């Protein structure tokens, strides 16, 4: 049999003490006592615990002025104790825990010095815990959930400060300290965090060796560090520090129960955001391919650049003509990044009206404007711990560009109609088919925002620059379309493949998909022949009617700009000249590349 005294309320030199059968234990204010009580209502030598006649006894020493209570009854001389007996001396409350241990388990109990099964949560603690569970069910913001947990821990343990530190490299959350005014001065103990990561169990400062204490804990009398583990490795650590008191087993048990639920909630919130974002993305792009297809040198270089950019935290600007697959590049960047377990939220900036764009990006509160009948998380909050893909970013109005710039620079933002600011951890990937440098010159796009977005630039080649991938793309698309329609795979004749290869594809891969889908739906025969492909006739280009070299050159430049939708770099490749040379000739001849 083993027995422990646990200090549940009040301050003492030992929060938990294992009783010995052959050695009395004294309590009181005098430093010579076994358990020193820091309580002005306790006598200097107040009481003794001893084991006699097969039972534990509490005996008063003399006649203490303020007396002793056992289970609410005043002790005149001595009282018999049982497992769970409550002892109150002044403002100090202690509890006796008794456990019968036989065989091999005895060594484990001796090594641990405690038995958590003898530390059940009390009704008051269960009430606080249930209140936390009820409020957490309504919370969708992980930061607010963590703050609620820290507030609850401080309320219940009467600790000085509580903190959260992420241990999950794939989905980093910021360090959080509560109360908020303490976060400037408080440093969470690195040694306690490392020990929790290594051992995956609670670390209690009162039971640690001196070498486990670092300088950040010098101002505190006691500390707890609890691993937050849902499944697998701990995703975070809960730190609880006391500046003028000691924790007990009940405090430890409460923090562990709350921490376990908090870990599960954080994991579920992340999973929910991922599923919602993926569902939204798939609904919006139901007919798009899910991966980059092709083995040409152009696609090979593109994949190499994606592999280099994906692990980096920097913003990425994807440029390319409409329909080349910029969203697939963004998807590949997300899936190869450390944020792949987080959500990928896709927004088409051109598809949302300018009046609602700010509310869509940053969220709004109920009643913020007409039609706002409930609170709504913005796309930035939905993408927290993940990636936000801003497609057609060149279509953003200037007012929204200014707000976006602040968030890209790491500043917090305030949802429409809200009073509190929100901080998110989001990687931004943007895409456009416009030349943003020209948009800056025309005062339609902010230059400072462009600088922040194009930290990493990725150019997606148009389909006409890698026509050798068309057979592979066609086979992939037809297989996917046939599976979608419940049909067997369909082949293309050699003539159909030549027809596909000869076309310039101004709509790029998206147009190829549409042509193949139409041919599959509207024709019953297989294989598909050239005449079954609904490819529009390409306009016949008529050269200038004069043999004047200057006019011929201007005509060629206009044709190249028309085919590349005004992209000077791609037009220069078609003409076989340097980009700067082409730009100079465009200026000299007064050619408007937006109206070739």
XYZ file of C-alpha atoms in Angstrom:
596
model
C 0.000 0.000 0.000
C 1.119 3.544 -0.754
C -0.213 6.905 0.346
C 0.286 10.499 -0.772
C -0.658 13.898 0.556
C -1.549 16.401 -2.177
C -1.815 20.154 -1.536
C -4.924 21.144 -3.536
C -5.221 24.723 -2.295
C -2.719 26.948 -0.583
C 1.062 27.085 -0.702
C 3.632 24.684 0.682
C 7.189 23.519 0.091
C 5.929 20.237 -1.376
C 2.833 20.040 -3.579
C 2.852 16.215 -3.364
C 4.408 14.139 -0.590
C 4.605 10.357 -0.335
C 3.928 9.172 3.201
C 6.168 6.612 4.879
C 4.702 3.928 7.167
C 7.506 4.080 9.717
C 8.103 7.840 9.816
C 5.647 10.492 11.043
C 5.053 13.509 8.836
C 4.587 16.921 10.449
C 2.791 19.978 9.057
C 3.113 23.609 10.102
C 4.630 27.012 9.387
C 8.021 26.286 10.932
C 10.735 25.351 8.375
C 11.610 22.237 10.359
C 8.285 20.561 9.452
C 8.172 17.859 6.811
C 5.513 19.825 4.923
C 5.904 23.559 5.446
C 2.615 25.443 5.085
C 2.807 29.072 3.947
C -0.456 29.910 5.701
C -0.804 32.494 8.489
C -3.740 30.524 9.964
C -1.608 27.412 10.523
C 0.343 26.957 13.749
C 4.125 26.681 13.700
C 3.805 22.966 14.510
C 0.243 22.133 13.617
C -0.356 18.394 13.061
C 1.241 14.992 12.452
C 0.393 12.164 10.049
C 1.275 8.630 11.138
C 0.365 5.024 10.312
C -0.869 3.008 13.299
C -2.978 -0.104 13.703
C -3.466 -0.541 9.951
C -4.806 2.977 9.408
C -3.635 6.530 8.799
C -4.177 9.039 11.594
C -4.001 12.824 11.801
C -3.035 14.074 15.257
C -3.066 17.716 16.336
C 0.141 18.961 17.958
C -0.995 20.637 21.131
C -4.095 22.727 20.608
C -3.807 24.670 17.297
C -5.440 28.083 17.508
C -7.426 27.748 14.266
C -7.895 24.004 14.512
C -8.032 21.301 11.805
C -10.945 20.016 9.723
C -11.185 16.479 8.294
C -14.003 16.067 5.764
C -15.622 19.197 7.262
C -15.478 17.981 10.879
C -13.298 19.692 13.494
C -10.539 17.488 14.954
C -10.150 17.747 18.712
C -7.187 15.446 19.200
C -6.911 12.946 16.350
C -8.919 11.617 13.408
C -8.817 8.434 11.318
C -8.205 8.990 7.606
C -9.248 7.050 4.526
C -8.570 7.317 0.810
C -9.894 10.667 -0.403
C -10.074 12.305 3.041
C -9.935 16.104 2.864
C -7.842 17.977 5.419
C -8.284 21.767 5.821
C -5.879 23.907 7.845
C -6.615 27.631 7.535
C -6.673 28.436 3.809
C -4.812 25.239 2.918
C -6.607 22.122 1.682
C -4.877 18.745 1.434
C -6.127 15.337 0.308
C -4.994 11.860 1.220
C -4.664 9.316 -1.610
C -4.194 5.642 -0.788
C -3.414 2.925 -3.327
C -2.824 -0.766 -2.868
C -0.046 -1.897 -5.221
C 1.095 -5.487 -5.605
C 3.638 -7.259 -7.791
C 5.508 -5.592 -10.672
C 3.309 -2.480 -10.615
C 4.729 -1.437 -7.251
C 8.017 -0.285 -8.758
C 6.195 1.834 -11.317
C 4.229 3.634 -8.605
C 7.359 4.179 -6.569
C 9.144 5.582 -9.608
C 6.341 7.964 -10.538
C 5.582 9.100 -7.025
C 1.950 9.580 -7.967
C -1.178 7.827 -9.172
C -3.307 9.938 -11.436
C -6.201 7.494 -11.193
C -6.580 8.686 -7.580
C -6.941 12.284 -8.776
C -10.472 12.458 -10.222
C -11.868 15.766 -11.369
C -14.135 17.372 -8.800
C -17.628 18.725 -9.559
C -16.387 22.314 -9.791
C -13.642 21.324 -12.228
C -16.083 19.312 -14.326
C -18.390 22.325 -14.500
C -15.585 24.543 -15.781
C -14.507 21.862 -18.251
C -18.050 21.401 -19.559
C -18.369 25.160 -20.064
C -15.157 25.094 -22.088
C -16.397 22.156 -24.179
C -19.695 23.903 -24.906
C -18.020 27.142 -26.036
C -15.386 25.297 -28.073
C -18.096 23.572 -30.117
C -19.115 26.979 -31.501
C -15.572 28.175 -32.241
C -14.199 27.902 -35.783
C -11.069 30.028 -35.373
C -8.114 28.025 -33.949
C -6.606 31.135 -32.352
C -9.810 31.970 -30.522
C -10.067 28.342 -29.395
C -6.525 28.438 -27.993
C -7.210 31.731 -26.247
C -10.354 30.260 -24.679
C -8.304 27.284 -23.425
C -5.638 29.550 -21.901
C -8.285 31.677 -20.171
C -9.922 28.538 -18.733
C -6.612 27.175 -17.446
C -5.743 30.455 -15.711
C -9.186 30.661 -14.162
C -9.062 27.139 -12.765
C -5.432 26.883 -11.623
C -5.042 30.523 -10.537
C -1.741 30.522 -12.400
C 0.095 33.703 -13.372
C 0.444 33.074 -17.095
C -0.450 30.383 -19.650
C 0.941 29.921 -23.141
C 0.636 27.824 -26.289
C 3.557 26.884 -28.520
C 3.147 24.999 -31.801
C 5.250 21.863 -32.319
C 3.766 21.062 -35.739
C 6.163 22.111 -38.513
C 3.584 21.383 -41.245
C 0.944 23.735 -39.865
C 2.561 26.413 -37.740
C 0.414 28.457 -35.383
C 1.956 31.456 -33.656
C 3.052 31.440 -30.041
C 0.201 32.663 -27.846
C 0.401 34.067 -24.301
C -2.426 34.875 -21.921
C -3.064 37.328 -20.338
C -2.373 39.372 -23.440
C -0.402 42.102 -21.678
C 2.181 39.520 -20.557
C 3.217 38.349 -24.040
C 5.895 41.025 -24.398
C 7.794 39.924 -21.278
C 7.116 36.180 -21.106
C 9.409 33.634 -22.752
C 8.112 30.066 -22.867
C 10.704 27.645 -21.500
C 12.687 25.992 -24.274
C 13.917 23.211 -21.972
C 10.407 22.224 -20.889
C 9.261 22.254 -24.521
C 12.177 20.062 -25.619
C 11.482 17.592 -22.807
C 7.802 17.387 -23.770
C 8.762 16.778 -27.413
C 11.233 14.083 -26.416
C 9.160 12.216 -23.814
C 5.588 13.027 -24.996
C 4.372 13.390 -21.411
C 3.663 16.145 -18.914
C 6.626 17.900 -17.312
C 6.128 19.322 -13.792
C 8.798 21.775 -12.651
C 8.426 20.828 -8.967
C 9.534 17.290 -9.829
C 12.280 18.192 -12.300
C 16.001 18.053 -11.766
C 17.702 21.476 -11.396
C 19.303 21.207 -14.830
C 15.834 21.185 -16.408
C 15.236 24.766 -15.250
C 16.313 27.543 -17.596
C 16.520 31.296 -17.136
C 12.994 31.896 -18.455
C 11.584 30.116 -15.355
C 13.637 32.009 -12.757
C 10.732 34.309 -11.855
C 8.264 31.444 -11.298
C 7.841 29.113 -8.320
C 6.236 26.291 -10.334
C 5.398 25.343 -13.923
C 3.547 22.704 -15.946
C 4.158 21.820 -19.597
C 1.572 19.512 -21.199
C 1.867 17.948 -24.677
C -1.155 18.538 -26.924
C -1.465 15.281 -28.790
C -4.454 14.166 -30.880
C -2.842 11.321 -32.849
C 0.850 10.714 -33.382
C 3.358 13.330 -32.302
C 2.362 16.329 -30.201
C 1.139 19.271 -32.291
C 1.706 21.792 -29.512
C 2.654 22.366 -25.885
C 0.567 24.004 -23.153
C 2.683 26.012 -20.681
C 1.237 27.053 -17.298
C 3.402 29.119 -14.904
C 2.794 30.175 -11.269
C 4.729 33.102 -9.833
C 3.681 32.836 -6.170
C 2.292 29.369 -5.603
C 2.562 25.662 -6.360
C 0.506 23.377 -8.553
C -0.967 20.093 -7.357
C -2.088 16.857 -8.989
C -5.595 18.171 -9.535
C -4.197 21.132 -11.474
C -2.084 18.770 -13.552
C -5.003 16.441 -14.226
C -7.311 19.315 -15.237
C -4.735 20.776 -17.651
C -4.114 17.349 -19.202
C -7.821 16.690 -19.799
C -8.385 20.153 -21.257
C -5.192 19.901 -23.330
C -6.245 16.579 -24.824
C -9.582 17.996 -25.928
C -7.915 21.149 -27.267
C -5.547 19.056 -29.410
C -8.444 17.098 -30.920
C -10.370 20.300 -31.642
C -7.376 21.907 -33.379
C -6.858 18.832 -35.528
C -10.553 18.648 -36.423
C -10.689 22.351 -37.312
C -7.744 21.955 -39.674
C -9.314 18.886 -41.294
C -12.640 20.711 -41.662
C -11.028 23.740 -43.314
C -9.121 21.474 -45.706
C -12.288 19.608 -46.686
C -14.299 22.795 -47.165
C -11.562 24.394 -49.263
C -11.086 21.267 -51.370
C -14.836 20.905 -51.893
C -15.099 24.543 -52.968
C -12.135 24.204 -55.306
C -13.469 21.036 -56.909
C -16.933 22.529 -57.376
C -15.487 25.584 -59.063
C -13.122 23.631 -61.302
C -15.055 20.416 -61.856
C -13.944 20.062 -65.483
C -10.276 20.864 -64.987
C -7.474 18.285 -64.934
C -5.880 17.653 -61.574
C -2.213 17.534 -62.579
C 0.298 18.872 -65.048
C 0.577 16.551 -68.045
C 3.413 16.513 -70.555
C 6.990 15.375 -71.036
C 8.303 18.190 -73.230
C 11.339 20.286 -72.186
C 8.999 23.244 -71.528
C 6.888 21.273 -69.030
C 10.051 19.744 -67.542
C 11.465 23.199 -66.799
C 8.129 24.272 -65.355
C 8.064 21.277 -62.985
C 11.644 21.959 -61.901
C 10.764 25.539 -61.015
C 7.697 24.390 -59.085
C 9.815 21.911 -57.101
C 12.252 24.692 -56.150
C 9.558 27.210 -55.215
C 7.169 24.901 -53.325
C 9.147 24.499 -50.054
C 9.787 28.242 -49.790
C 7.438 30.443 -47.715
C 7.600 33.348 -50.191
C 4.739 34.601 -52.338
C 4.565 33.328 -55.924
C 3.284 35.111 -59.028
C 2.197 32.750 -61.824
C 1.961 34.363 -65.249
C 0.599 32.968 -68.466
C -2.163 33.230 -71.010
C -5.725 32.297 -70.194
C -6.254 28.546 -70.158
C -2.607 27.442 -69.783
C -3.188 25.814 -66.384
C -2.100 28.400 -63.836
C -4.379 26.865 -61.209
C -2.685 23.494 -61.715
C 0.663 25.146 -61.006
C -0.777 26.636 -57.802
C -2.146 23.215 -56.820
C 1.260 21.614 -57.425
C 2.979 24.326 -55.354
C 0.570 23.692 -52.471
C 0.820 19.892 -52.595
C 4.630 19.990 -52.571
C 4.842 22.581 -49.772
C 5.017 22.095 -45.976
C 1.435 23.427 -45.887
C 0.009 20.503 -47.874
C -2.009 19.340 -44.830
C -3.660 22.762 -44.672
C -6.393 24.129 -46.937
C -5.911 25.457 -50.464
C -8.504 28.201 -50.949
C -9.057 29.398 -54.523
C -10.662 32.741 -55.398
C -11.207 34.186 -58.853
C -10.781 37.918 -58.299
C -12.525 38.688 -61.605
C -15.657 36.722 -60.657
C -16.539 38.756 -57.536
C -18.014 42.232 -57.733
C -15.758 44.979 -56.395
C -18.347 45.948 -53.743
C -18.251 42.460 -52.189
C -14.611 41.599 -52.780
C -13.314 43.059 -49.497
C -15.981 41.200 -47.503
C -15.212 37.967 -49.367
C -11.460 38.225 -48.735
C -11.501 39.477 -45.150
C -14.903 38.347 -43.858
C -17.760 40.278 -42.298
C -19.911 40.387 -39.197
C -23.653 40.019 -38.986
C -25.382 43.276 -39.892
C -22.268 44.848 -41.435
C -24.232 45.591 -44.618
C -27.526 44.718 -46.270
C -27.769 40.958 -46.671
C -25.146 40.134 -44.008
C -27.468 37.934 -41.936
C -24.660 36.069 -40.150
C -20.957 36.214 -39.407
C -18.821 34.923 -42.264
C -15.176 33.948 -42.263
C -13.236 35.582 -45.056
C -11.138 33.629 -47.523
C -7.970 34.606 -45.656
C -9.314 33.045 -42.449
C -10.512 29.976 -44.342
C -6.977 29.543 -45.718
C -5.326 29.888 -42.296
C -2.351 27.477 -41.987
C -2.625 26.827 -45.717
C -2.477 28.561 -49.101
C -4.648 31.252 -50.687
C -4.632 31.269 -54.496
C -5.642 34.627 -55.967
C -6.492 33.897 -59.581
C -6.729 36.880 -61.965
C -5.120 39.113 -59.342
C -4.721 41.830 -61.972
C -8.487 42.401 -61.794
C -8.401 43.597 -58.176
C -9.602 47.191 -57.701
C -7.036 49.627 -56.273
C -8.864 49.923 -52.936
C -8.661 46.182 -52.385
C -5.027 46.128 -53.520
C -4.092 48.435 -50.633
C -5.766 46.139 -48.084
C -4.167 43.080 -49.675
C -0.726 44.696 -49.472
C -0.999 45.076 -45.679
C -1.896 41.408 -45.219
C 0.879 40.270 -47.576
C 3.315 42.296 -45.479
C 2.227 40.364 -42.383
C -0.168 42.879 -40.852
C -3.455 41.943 -39.227
C -6.804 42.957 -40.702
C -10.291 43.718 -39.467
C -13.325 41.961 -41.000
C -16.063 44.270 -42.268
C -18.128 45.456 -39.295
C -15.760 43.913 -36.702
C -13.944 45.662 -33.848
C -11.220 43.078 -33.254
C -8.321 42.519 -35.633
C -7.436 39.093 -37.048
C -3.977 37.664 -37.718
C -3.603 34.726 -40.104
C -0.787 32.491 -41.292
C -1.323 32.171 -45.046
C 0.950 31.700 -48.037
C -0.251 33.699 -51.027
C 0.009 32.494 -54.613
C -1.276 34.876 -57.275
C -1.872 34.402 -60.984
C -2.640 36.679 -63.909
C -2.765 36.730 -67.700
C -2.052 40.453 -67.728
C 1.330 42.154 -67.955
C 1.379 43.728 -64.500
C 4.358 45.937 -65.342
C 2.215 47.654 -67.962
C -0.713 47.788 -65.529
C 1.552 49.633 -63.088
C 2.508 52.161 -65.788
C -1.190 52.743 -66.496
C -1.862 53.254 -62.749
C -4.155 50.231 -62.639
C -1.976 48.140 -60.324
C 0.108 49.114 -57.285
C 3.825 48.775 -57.826
C 4.523 48.019 -54.138
C 1.998 45.153 -54.250
C 3.595 43.815 -57.429
C 6.998 43.772 -55.707
C 5.556 41.707 -52.838
C 3.701 39.279 -55.099
C 6.521 38.533 -57.552
C 9.131 37.366 -55.035
C 9.083 34.109 -57.011
C 7.866 34.272 -60.613
C 6.707 31.296 -62.659
C 5.878 31.630 -66.358
C 3.529 28.959 -67.738
C 4.151 28.342 -71.459
C 1.201 28.431 -73.912
C 0.254 25.194 -75.618
C 1.614 26.321 -78.997
C 5.121 26.398 -77.471
C 5.015 22.694 -76.586
C 2.764 21.048 -79.210
C 4.640 17.778 -78.723
C 2.603 17.326 -75.517
C -0.740 17.406 -77.351
C -0.974 13.600 -77.958
C -0.260 12.900 -74.273
C -2.704 15.577 -73.152
C -5.396 14.290 -75.522
C -5.028 10.712 -74.252
C -5.180 11.882 -70.620
C -8.246 14.075 -71.213
C -10.141 11.446 -73.215
C -9.493 8.794 -70.575
C -10.744 11.087 -67.833
C -13.792 12.200 -69.826
C -14.711 8.626 -70.757
C -14.515 7.573 -67.121
C -16.697 10.524 -66.153
C -19.346 9.486 -68.716
C -19.088 5.785 -67.938
C -17.742 4.971 -71.408
C -14.782 2.836 -72.479
C -11.570 4.727 -73.438
C -11.722 6.457 -76.834
C -8.818 6.777 -79.287
C -7.903 9.413 -81.889
C -6.965 8.642 -85.462
C -3.622 9.775 -86.892
C -5.447 12.436 -88.926
C -7.130 13.753 -85.769
C -3.788 13.986 -83.987
C -2.316 15.911 -86.940
C -5.293 18.255 -86.870
C -4.788 18.896 -83.182
C -1.072 19.490 -83.673
C -1.573 21.957 -86.550
C -3.923 24.236 -84.623
C -2.479 27.237 -82.730
C -4.789 26.847 -79.670
C -5.394 30.466 -78.642
C -7.413 29.126 -75.685
C -4.565 26.766 -74.732
C -5.155 23.629 -72.654
C -8.641 24.715 -71.589
C -9.701 24.949 -75.234
C -8.177 21.533 -75.968
C -10.221 20.024 -73.129
C -13.411 21.637 -74.450
C -12.805 20.411 -78.032
C -12.188 16.840 -76.870
C -15.196 16.871 -74.534
C -17.443 18.115 -77.345
C -16.151 15.511 -79.811
C -16.681 12.737 -77.266
C -20.225 13.824 -76.363
C -21.438 14.493 -79.897
C -20.005 11.422 -81.649
C -20.822 7.768 -81.082
C -18.020 6.277 -83.154
C -14.500 5.413 -82.082
C -11.810 6.288 -82.878
C -12.432 10.014 -83.259
C -11.396 11.320 -86.679
C -10.246 14.799 -87.720
C -13.683 15.740 -89.049
C -15.190 14.986 -85.614
C -13.100 17.673 -83.922
C -15.010 20.975 -83.564
C -11.915 23.111 -84.163
C -12.736 26.571 -85.551
C -11.052 27.684 -88.735
C -8.115 29.956 -88.034
C -8.282 33.423 -89.574
C -6.124 33.872 -92.654
C -3.537 36.532 -92.025
C -3.190 38.946 -94.945
C 0.165 40.709 -95.116
C 0.425 44.367 -95.875
C -0.425 45.185 -99.494
C 2.833 47.075 -99.889
C 6.353 45.794 -100.197
C 7.597 48.564 -97.905
C 9.828 46.851 -95.329
C 8.748 49.181 -92.515
C 5.058 48.391 -93.111
C 5.796 44.671 -93.422
C 7.642 44.826 -90.110
C 4.757 46.647 -88.420
C 2.295 44.075 -89.791
C 4.438 41.191 -88.478
C 4.708 42.795 -85.047
C 0.929 43.273 -84.850
C 0.329 39.656 -85.849
C 2.743 38.406 -83.204
C 1.122 40.588 -80.533
C -2.314 39.386 -81.567
C -1.318 35.728 -81.300
C 0.294 36.266 -77.869
C -2.472 38.518 -76.507
C -0.081 41.442 -76.147
C 2.739 39.542 -74.394
C 5.969 41.155 -75.610
C 8.271 38.351 -74.431
C 6.306 35.679 -76.281
C 5.884 37.906 -79.362
C 9.653 38.437 -79.432
C 10.150 34.653 -79.472
C 7.741 34.295 -82.409
C 9.580 37.034 -84.337
C 13.022 35.739 -83.424
C 14.236 38.984 -81.859
C 15.292 40.190 -78.440
C 12.544 41.472 -76.147
C 14.190 44.880 -75.711
C 14.563 45.166 -79.489
C 10.891 44.416 -79.997
C 9.855 46.886 -77.263
C 11.915 49.625 -78.924
C 10.347 48.933 -82.335
C 6.837 48.949 -80.849
C 7.478 52.377 -79.333
C 9.119 53.702 -82.489
C 6.239 52.577 -84.716
C 3.564 53.713 -82.250
C 1.947 50.259 -82.054
C -0.621 49.739 -79.292
C -0.085 46.171 -78.187
C -3.511 46.030 -76.520
C -5.096 46.689 -79.932
C -2.879 44.935 -82.463
